[in-house]
mmCIF file of C-alpha atoms and ligand atoms in Angstrom:
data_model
loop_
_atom_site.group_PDB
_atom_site.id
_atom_site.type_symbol
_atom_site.label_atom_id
_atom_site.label_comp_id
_atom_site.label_asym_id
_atom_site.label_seq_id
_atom_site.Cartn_x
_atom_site.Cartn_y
_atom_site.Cartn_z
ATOM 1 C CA UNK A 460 -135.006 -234.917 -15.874
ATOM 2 C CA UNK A 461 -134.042 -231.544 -17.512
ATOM 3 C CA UNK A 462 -137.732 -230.510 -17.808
ATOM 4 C CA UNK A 463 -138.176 -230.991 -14.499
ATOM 5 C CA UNK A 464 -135.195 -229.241 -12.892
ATOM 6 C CA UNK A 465 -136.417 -226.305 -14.591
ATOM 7 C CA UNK A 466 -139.941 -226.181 -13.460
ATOM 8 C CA UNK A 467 -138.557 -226.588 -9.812
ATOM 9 C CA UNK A 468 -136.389 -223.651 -10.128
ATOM 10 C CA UNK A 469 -139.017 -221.499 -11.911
ATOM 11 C CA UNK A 470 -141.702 -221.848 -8.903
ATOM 12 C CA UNK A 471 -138.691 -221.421 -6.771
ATOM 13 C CA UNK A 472 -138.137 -217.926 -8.844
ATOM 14 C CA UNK A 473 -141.939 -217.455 -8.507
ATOM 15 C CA UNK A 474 -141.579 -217.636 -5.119
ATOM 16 C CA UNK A 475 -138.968 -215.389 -4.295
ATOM 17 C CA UNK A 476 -140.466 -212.803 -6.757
ATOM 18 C CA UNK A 477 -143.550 -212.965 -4.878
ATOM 19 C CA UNK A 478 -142.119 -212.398 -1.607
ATOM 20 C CA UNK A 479 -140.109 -209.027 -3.190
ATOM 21 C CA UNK A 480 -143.777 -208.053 -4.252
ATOM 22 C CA UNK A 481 -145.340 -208.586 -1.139
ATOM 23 C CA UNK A 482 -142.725 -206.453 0.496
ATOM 24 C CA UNK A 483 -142.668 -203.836 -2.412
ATOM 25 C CA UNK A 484 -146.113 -204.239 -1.867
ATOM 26 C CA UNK A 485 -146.164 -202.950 1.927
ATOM 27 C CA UNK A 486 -143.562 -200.449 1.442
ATOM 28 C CA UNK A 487 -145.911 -198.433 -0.981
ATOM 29 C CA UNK A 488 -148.865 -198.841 1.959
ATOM 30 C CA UNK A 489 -147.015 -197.866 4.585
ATOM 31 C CA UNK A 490 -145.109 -194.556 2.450
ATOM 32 C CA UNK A 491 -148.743 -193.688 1.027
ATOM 33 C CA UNK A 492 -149.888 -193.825 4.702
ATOM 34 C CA UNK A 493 -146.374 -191.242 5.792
ATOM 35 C CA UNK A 494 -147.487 -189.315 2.533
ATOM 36 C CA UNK A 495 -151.131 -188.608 3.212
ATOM 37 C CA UNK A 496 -150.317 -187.895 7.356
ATOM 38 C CA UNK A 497 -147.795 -185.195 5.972
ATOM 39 C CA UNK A 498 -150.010 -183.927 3.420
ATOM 40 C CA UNK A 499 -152.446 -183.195 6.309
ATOM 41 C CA UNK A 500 -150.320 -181.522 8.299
ATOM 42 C CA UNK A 501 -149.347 -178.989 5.735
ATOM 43 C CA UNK A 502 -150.437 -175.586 5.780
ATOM 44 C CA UNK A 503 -153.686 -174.611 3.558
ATOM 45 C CA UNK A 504 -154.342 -172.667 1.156
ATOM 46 C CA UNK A 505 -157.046 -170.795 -0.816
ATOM 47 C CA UNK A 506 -159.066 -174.201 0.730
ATOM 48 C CA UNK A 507 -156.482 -177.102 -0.307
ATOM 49 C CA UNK A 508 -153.393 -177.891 1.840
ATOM 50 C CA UNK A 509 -150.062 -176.225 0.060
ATOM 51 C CA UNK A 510 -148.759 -178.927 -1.971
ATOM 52 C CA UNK A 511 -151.788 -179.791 -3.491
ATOM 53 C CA UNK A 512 -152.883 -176.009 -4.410
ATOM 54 C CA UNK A 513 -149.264 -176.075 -5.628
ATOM 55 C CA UNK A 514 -150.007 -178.946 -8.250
ATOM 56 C CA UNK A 515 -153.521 -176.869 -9.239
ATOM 57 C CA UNK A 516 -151.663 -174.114 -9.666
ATOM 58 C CA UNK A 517 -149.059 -176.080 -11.935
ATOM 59 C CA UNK A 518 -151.971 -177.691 -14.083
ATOM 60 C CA UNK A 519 -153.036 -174.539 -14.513
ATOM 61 C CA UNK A 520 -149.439 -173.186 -16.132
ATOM 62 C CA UNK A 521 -148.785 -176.183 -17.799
ATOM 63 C CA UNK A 522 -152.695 -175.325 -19.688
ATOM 64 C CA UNK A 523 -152.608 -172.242 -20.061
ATOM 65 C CA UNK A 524 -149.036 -172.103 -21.219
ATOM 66 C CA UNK A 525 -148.376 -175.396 -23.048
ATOM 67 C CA UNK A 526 -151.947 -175.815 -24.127
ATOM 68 C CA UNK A 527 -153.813 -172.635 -25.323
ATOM 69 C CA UNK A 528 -150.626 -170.483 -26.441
ATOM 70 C CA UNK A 529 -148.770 -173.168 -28.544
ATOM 71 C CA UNK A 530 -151.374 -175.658 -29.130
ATOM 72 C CA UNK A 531 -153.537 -175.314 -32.744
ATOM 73 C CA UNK A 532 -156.992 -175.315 -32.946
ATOM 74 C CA UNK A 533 -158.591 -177.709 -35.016
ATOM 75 C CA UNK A 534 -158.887 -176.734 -38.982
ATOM 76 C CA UNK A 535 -161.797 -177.755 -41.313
ATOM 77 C CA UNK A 536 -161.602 -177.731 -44.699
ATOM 78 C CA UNK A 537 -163.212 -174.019 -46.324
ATOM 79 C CA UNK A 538 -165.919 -176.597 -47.857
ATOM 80 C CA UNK A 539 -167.150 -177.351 -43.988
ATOM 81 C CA UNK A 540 -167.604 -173.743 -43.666
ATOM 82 C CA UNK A 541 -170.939 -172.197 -42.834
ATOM 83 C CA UNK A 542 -172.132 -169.790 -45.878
ATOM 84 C CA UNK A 543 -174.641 -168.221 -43.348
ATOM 85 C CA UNK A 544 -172.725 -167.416 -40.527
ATOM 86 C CA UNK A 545 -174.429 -166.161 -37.355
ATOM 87 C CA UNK A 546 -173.283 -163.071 -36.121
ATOM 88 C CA UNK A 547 -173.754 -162.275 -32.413
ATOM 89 C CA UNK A 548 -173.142 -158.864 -29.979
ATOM 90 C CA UNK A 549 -173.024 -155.657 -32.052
ATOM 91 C CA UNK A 550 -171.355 -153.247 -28.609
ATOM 92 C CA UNK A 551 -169.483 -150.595 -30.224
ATOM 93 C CA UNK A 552 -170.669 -151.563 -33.814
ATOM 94 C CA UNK A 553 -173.858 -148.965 -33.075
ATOM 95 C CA UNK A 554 -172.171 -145.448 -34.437
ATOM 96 C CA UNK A 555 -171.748 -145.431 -37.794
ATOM 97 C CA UNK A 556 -168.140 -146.241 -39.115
ATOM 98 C CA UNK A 557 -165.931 -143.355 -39.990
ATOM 99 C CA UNK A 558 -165.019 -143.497 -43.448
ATOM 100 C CA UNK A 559 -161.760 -142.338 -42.850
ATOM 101 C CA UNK A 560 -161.076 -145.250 -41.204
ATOM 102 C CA UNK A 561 -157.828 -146.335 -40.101
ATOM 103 C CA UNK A 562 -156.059 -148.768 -37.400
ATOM 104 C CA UNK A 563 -154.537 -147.433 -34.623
ATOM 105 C CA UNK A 564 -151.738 -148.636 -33.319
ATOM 106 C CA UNK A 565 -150.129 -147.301 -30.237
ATOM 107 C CA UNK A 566 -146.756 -148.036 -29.853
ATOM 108 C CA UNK A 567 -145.854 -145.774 -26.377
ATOM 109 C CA UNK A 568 -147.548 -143.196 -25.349
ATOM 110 C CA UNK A 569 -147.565 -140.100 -27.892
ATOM 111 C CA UNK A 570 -146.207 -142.137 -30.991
ATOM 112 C CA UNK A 571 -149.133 -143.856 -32.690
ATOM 113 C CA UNK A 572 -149.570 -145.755 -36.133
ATOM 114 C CA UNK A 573 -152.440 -144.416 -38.575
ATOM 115 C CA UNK A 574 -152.799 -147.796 -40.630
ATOM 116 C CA UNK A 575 -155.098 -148.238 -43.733
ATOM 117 C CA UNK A 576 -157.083 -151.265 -45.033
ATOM 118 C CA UNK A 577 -155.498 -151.429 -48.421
ATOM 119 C CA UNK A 578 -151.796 -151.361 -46.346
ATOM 120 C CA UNK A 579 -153.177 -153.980 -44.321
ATOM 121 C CA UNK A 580 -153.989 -156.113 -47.394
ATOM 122 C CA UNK A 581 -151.003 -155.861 -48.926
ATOM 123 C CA UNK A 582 -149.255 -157.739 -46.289
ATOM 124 C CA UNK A 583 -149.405 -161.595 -46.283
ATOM 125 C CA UNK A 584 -152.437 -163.242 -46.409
ATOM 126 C CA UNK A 585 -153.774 -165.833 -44.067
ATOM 127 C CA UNK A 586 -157.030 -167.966 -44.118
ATOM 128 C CA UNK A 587 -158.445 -170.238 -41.222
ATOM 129 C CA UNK A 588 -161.561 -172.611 -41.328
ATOM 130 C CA UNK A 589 -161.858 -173.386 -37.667
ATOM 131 C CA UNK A 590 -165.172 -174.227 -34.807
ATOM 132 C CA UNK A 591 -165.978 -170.275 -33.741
ATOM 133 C CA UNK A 592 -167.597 -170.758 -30.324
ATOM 134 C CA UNK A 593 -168.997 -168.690 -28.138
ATOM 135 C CA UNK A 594 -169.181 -168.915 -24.358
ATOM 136 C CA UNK A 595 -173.071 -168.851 -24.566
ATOM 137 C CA UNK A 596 -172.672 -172.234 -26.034
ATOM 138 C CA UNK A 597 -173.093 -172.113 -29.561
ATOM 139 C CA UNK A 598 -170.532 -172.826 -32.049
ATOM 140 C CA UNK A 599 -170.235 -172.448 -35.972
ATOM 141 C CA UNK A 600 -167.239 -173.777 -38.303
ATOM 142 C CA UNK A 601 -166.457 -170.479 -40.466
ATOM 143 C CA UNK A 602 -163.682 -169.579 -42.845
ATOM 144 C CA UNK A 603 -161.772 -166.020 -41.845
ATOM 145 C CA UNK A 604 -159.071 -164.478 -43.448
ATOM 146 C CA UNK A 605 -156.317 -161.724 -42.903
ATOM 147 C CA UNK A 606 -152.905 -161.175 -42.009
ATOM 148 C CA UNK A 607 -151.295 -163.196 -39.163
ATOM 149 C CA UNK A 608 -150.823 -160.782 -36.097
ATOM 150 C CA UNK A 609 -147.292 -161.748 -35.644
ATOM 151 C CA UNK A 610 -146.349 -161.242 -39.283
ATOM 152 C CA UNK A 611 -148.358 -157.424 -38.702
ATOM 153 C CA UNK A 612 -145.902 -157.140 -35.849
ATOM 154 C CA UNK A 613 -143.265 -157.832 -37.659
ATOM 155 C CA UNK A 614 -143.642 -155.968 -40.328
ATOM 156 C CA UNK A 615 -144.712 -152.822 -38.791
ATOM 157 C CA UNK A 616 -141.865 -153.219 -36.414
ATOM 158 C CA UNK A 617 -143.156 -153.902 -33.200
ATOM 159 C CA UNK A 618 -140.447 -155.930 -31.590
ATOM 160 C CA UNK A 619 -139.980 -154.100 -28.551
ATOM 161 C CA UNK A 620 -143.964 -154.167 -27.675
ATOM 162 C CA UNK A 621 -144.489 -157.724 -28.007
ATOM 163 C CA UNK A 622 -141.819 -158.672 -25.232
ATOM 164 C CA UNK A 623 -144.659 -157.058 -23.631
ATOM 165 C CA UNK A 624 -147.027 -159.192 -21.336
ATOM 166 C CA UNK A 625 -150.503 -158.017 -23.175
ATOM 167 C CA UNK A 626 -152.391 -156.301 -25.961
ATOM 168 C CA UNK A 627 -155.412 -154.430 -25.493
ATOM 169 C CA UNK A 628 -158.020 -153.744 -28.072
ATOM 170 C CA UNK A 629 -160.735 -150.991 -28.418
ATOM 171 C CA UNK A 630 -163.458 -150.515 -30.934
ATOM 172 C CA UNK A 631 -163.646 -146.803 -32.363
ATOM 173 C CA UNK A 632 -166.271 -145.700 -29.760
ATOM 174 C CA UNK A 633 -164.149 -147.467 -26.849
ATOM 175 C CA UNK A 634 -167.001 -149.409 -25.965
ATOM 176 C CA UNK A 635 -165.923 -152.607 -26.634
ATOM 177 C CA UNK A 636 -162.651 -154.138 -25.357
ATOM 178 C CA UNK A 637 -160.481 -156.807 -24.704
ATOM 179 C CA UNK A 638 -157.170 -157.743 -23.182
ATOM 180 C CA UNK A 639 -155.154 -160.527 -24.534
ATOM 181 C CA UNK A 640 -152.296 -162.183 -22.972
ATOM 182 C CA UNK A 641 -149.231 -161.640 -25.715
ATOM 183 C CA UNK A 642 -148.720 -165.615 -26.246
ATOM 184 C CA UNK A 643 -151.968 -165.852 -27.121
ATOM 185 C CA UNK A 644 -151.902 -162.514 -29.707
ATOM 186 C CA UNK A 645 -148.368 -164.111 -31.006
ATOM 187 C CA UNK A 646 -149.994 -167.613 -31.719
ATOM 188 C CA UNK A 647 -149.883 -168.868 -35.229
ATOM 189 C CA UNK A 648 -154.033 -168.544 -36.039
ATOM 190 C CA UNK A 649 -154.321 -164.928 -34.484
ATOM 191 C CA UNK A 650 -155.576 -163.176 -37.234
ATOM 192 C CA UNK A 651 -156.237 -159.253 -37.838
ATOM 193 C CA UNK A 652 -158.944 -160.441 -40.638
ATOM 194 C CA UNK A 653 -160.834 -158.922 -43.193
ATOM 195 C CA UNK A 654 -162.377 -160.920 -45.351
ATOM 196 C CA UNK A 655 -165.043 -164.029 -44.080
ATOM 197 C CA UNK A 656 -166.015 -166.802 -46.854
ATOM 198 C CA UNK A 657 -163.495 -164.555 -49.091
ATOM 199 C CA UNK A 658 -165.432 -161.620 -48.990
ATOM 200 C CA UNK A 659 -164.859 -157.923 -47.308
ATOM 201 C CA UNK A 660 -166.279 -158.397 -43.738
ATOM 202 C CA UNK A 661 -169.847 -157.191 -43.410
ATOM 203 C CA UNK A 662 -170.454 -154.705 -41.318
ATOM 204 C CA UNK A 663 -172.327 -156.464 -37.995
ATOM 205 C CA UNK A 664 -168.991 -158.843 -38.323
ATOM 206 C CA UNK A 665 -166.975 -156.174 -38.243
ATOM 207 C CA UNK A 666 -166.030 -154.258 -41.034
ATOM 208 C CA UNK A 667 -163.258 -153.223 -41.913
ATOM 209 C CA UNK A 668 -160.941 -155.030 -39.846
ATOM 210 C CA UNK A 669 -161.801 -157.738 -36.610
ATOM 211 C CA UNK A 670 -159.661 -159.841 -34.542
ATOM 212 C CA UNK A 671 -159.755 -164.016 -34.926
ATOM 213 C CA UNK A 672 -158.578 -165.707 -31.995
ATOM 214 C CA UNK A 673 -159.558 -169.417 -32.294
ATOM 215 C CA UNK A 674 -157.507 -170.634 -29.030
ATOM 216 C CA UNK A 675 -160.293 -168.249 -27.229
ATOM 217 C CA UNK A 676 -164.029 -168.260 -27.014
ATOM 218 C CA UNK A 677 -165.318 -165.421 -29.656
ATOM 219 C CA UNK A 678 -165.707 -162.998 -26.581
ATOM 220 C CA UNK A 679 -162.184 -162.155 -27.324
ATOM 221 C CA UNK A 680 -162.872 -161.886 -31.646
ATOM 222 C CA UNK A 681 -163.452 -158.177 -31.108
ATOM 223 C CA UNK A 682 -165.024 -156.525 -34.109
ATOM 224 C CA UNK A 683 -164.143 -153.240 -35.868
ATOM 225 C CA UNK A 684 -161.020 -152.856 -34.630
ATOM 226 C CA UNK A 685 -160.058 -148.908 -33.237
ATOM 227 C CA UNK A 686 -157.198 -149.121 -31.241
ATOM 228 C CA UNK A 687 -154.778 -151.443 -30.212
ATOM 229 C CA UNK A 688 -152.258 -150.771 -27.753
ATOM 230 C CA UNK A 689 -149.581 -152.933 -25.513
ATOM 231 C CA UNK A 690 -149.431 -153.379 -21.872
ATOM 232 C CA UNK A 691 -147.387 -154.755 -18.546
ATOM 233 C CA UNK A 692 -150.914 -155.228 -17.097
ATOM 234 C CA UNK A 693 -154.179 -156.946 -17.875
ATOM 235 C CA UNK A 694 -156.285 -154.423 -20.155
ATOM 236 C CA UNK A 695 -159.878 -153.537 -19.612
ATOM 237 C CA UNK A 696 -161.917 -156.302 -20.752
ATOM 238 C CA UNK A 697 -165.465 -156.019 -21.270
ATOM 239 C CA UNK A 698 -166.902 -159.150 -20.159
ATOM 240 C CA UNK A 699 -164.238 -159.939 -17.765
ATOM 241 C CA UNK A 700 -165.827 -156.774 -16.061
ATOM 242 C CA UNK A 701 -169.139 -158.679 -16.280
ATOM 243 C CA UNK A 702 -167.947 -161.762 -14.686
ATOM 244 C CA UNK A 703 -166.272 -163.896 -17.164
ATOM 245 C CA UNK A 704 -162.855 -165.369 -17.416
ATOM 246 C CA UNK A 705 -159.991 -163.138 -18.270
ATOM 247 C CA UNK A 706 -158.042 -165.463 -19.683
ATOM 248 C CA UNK A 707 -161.202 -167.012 -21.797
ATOM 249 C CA UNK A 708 -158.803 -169.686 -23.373
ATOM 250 C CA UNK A 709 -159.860 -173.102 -24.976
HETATM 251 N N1 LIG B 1225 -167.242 -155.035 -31.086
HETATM 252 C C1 LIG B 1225 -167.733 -156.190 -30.644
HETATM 253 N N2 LIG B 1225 -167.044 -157.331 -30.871
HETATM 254 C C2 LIG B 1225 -167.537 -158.518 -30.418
HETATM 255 C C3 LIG B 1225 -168.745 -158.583 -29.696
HETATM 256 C C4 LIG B 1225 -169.451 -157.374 -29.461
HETATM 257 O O1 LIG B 1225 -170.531 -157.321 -28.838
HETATM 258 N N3 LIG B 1225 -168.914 -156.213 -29.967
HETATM 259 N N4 LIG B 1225 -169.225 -159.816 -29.257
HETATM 260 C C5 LIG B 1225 -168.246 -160.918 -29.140
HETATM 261 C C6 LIG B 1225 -168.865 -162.214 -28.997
HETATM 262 S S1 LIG B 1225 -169.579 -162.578 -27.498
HETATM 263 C C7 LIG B 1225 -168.819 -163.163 -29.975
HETATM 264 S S2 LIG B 1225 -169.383 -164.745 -29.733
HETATM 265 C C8 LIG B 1225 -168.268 -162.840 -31.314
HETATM 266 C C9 LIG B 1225 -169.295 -163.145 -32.363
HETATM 267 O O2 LIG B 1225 -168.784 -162.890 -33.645
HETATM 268 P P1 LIG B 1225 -169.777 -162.912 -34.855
HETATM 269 O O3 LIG B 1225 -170.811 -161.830 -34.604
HETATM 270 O O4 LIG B 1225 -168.979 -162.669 -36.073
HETATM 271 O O5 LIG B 1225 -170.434 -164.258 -34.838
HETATM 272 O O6 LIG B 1225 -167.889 -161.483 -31.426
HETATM 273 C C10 LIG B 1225 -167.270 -160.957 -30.303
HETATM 274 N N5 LIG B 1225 -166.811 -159.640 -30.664
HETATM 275 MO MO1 LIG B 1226 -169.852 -164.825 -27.521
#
């Protein structure tokens, strides 16, 4: 009968596809086997035979470029934010501010940019609620706000230094620094900020003006804000000279 006819030719189809399988099947053993003998053979290095150290090396480019440059960090509404917000590491907070405070900004060498407070308000305004956390292992959800870096750059013209490969900042009394690769200074949330729950930084947070990085940990948020300046090379970084990351990224 019909019914059958087909059931013969199905377990006849069953057949033959298990037969491919069983072949496919062997294949993959025996080129895993080839692959792995290779793979042993190959040169090492830093500890890891080539190949492989070259996939570590990709993972690491595809995360540190993919990931932490373009990739957002996670947003909270302003109501999640904490009203007391902890403030941690006061290096090159301890002079007293100059009250004729204003941002430098060093575009080459012998042509710098005396900036104000009141010039950087006037340009647009940006506010982030996002998980602050520090390398030590606490973190706090706080509301920041300021003017994007890359609208600052733009409006103050700085084209030709942000095709450079990093930023450097200083506080006042050079004490406190960071380097920061320029994807990361160009991302969206990178913030020159002033204000924090929508009020004028206080001081130990870095009045007048701080940097808010949320794709780093807040070893890179440097407070009170003397210098900045661009660079082919990685900037002095304070605790990158005490044995953390330089990169720092999340
Ligand atoms: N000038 C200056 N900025 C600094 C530090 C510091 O010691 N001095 N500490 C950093 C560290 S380790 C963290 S976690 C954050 C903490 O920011 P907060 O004090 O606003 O919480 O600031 C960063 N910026
Ligand atoms: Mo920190």
């Amino acid at each position: 009968m019909d019914d059958q006819k087909e059931i013969v030719v199905s377990s006849k189809k069953f057949r033959n596809k298990s037969i491919v399988a069983f072949i496919v099947f062997f294949i993959a053993i025996a080129a895993g086997v080839f692959a792995w003998k290779w793979l042993q053979r190959q040169p090492q290095v830093a500890g890891v035979q080539k190949p492989l150290r070259k996939g570590l090396s990709l993972d690491e480019k595809v995360f540190s470029k993919a990931l932490s440059d373009k990739h957002l960090a996670k947003t909270y509404p302003v109501s999640a934010a904490a009203k007391n917000v902890r403030f941690n590491g006061d290096v090159g907070l301890r002079s007293p501010l100059d009250s004729n405070w204003k941002l430098k900004v060093v575009r080459s060498p012998g042509d710098t940019l005396f900036i104000s407070l009141d010039d950087i308000k006037a340009l647009p305004k940006t506010d982030i609620t996002f998980d602050f956390k520090c390398i030590e292992g606490w973190s706090q959800i706080s509301n920041w706000s300021g003017v994007k870096f890359s609208d600052f750059a733009k409006k103050y013209n700085l084209g030709l230094q942000t095709q450079m490969n990093y930023v450097g900042l200083t506080t006042p009394d050079n004490k406190y620094y960071v380097g920061i690769d320029m994807a990361s200074m160009m991302h969206p949330q990178t913030l020159l900020c002033y204000e924090m729950n929508g009020k004028p930084l206080p001081l130990n947070q870095g009045y007048p003006l701080r940097l808010i990085i949320p794709v780093k940990y807040g070893i890179k948020s440097l407070k009170r804000i003397g210098t900045i300046f661009f660079s082919s090379t990685p900037p002095p970084d304070y605790w990158y000279e005490r044995g953390y990351d330089y990169y720092s990224g999340l």
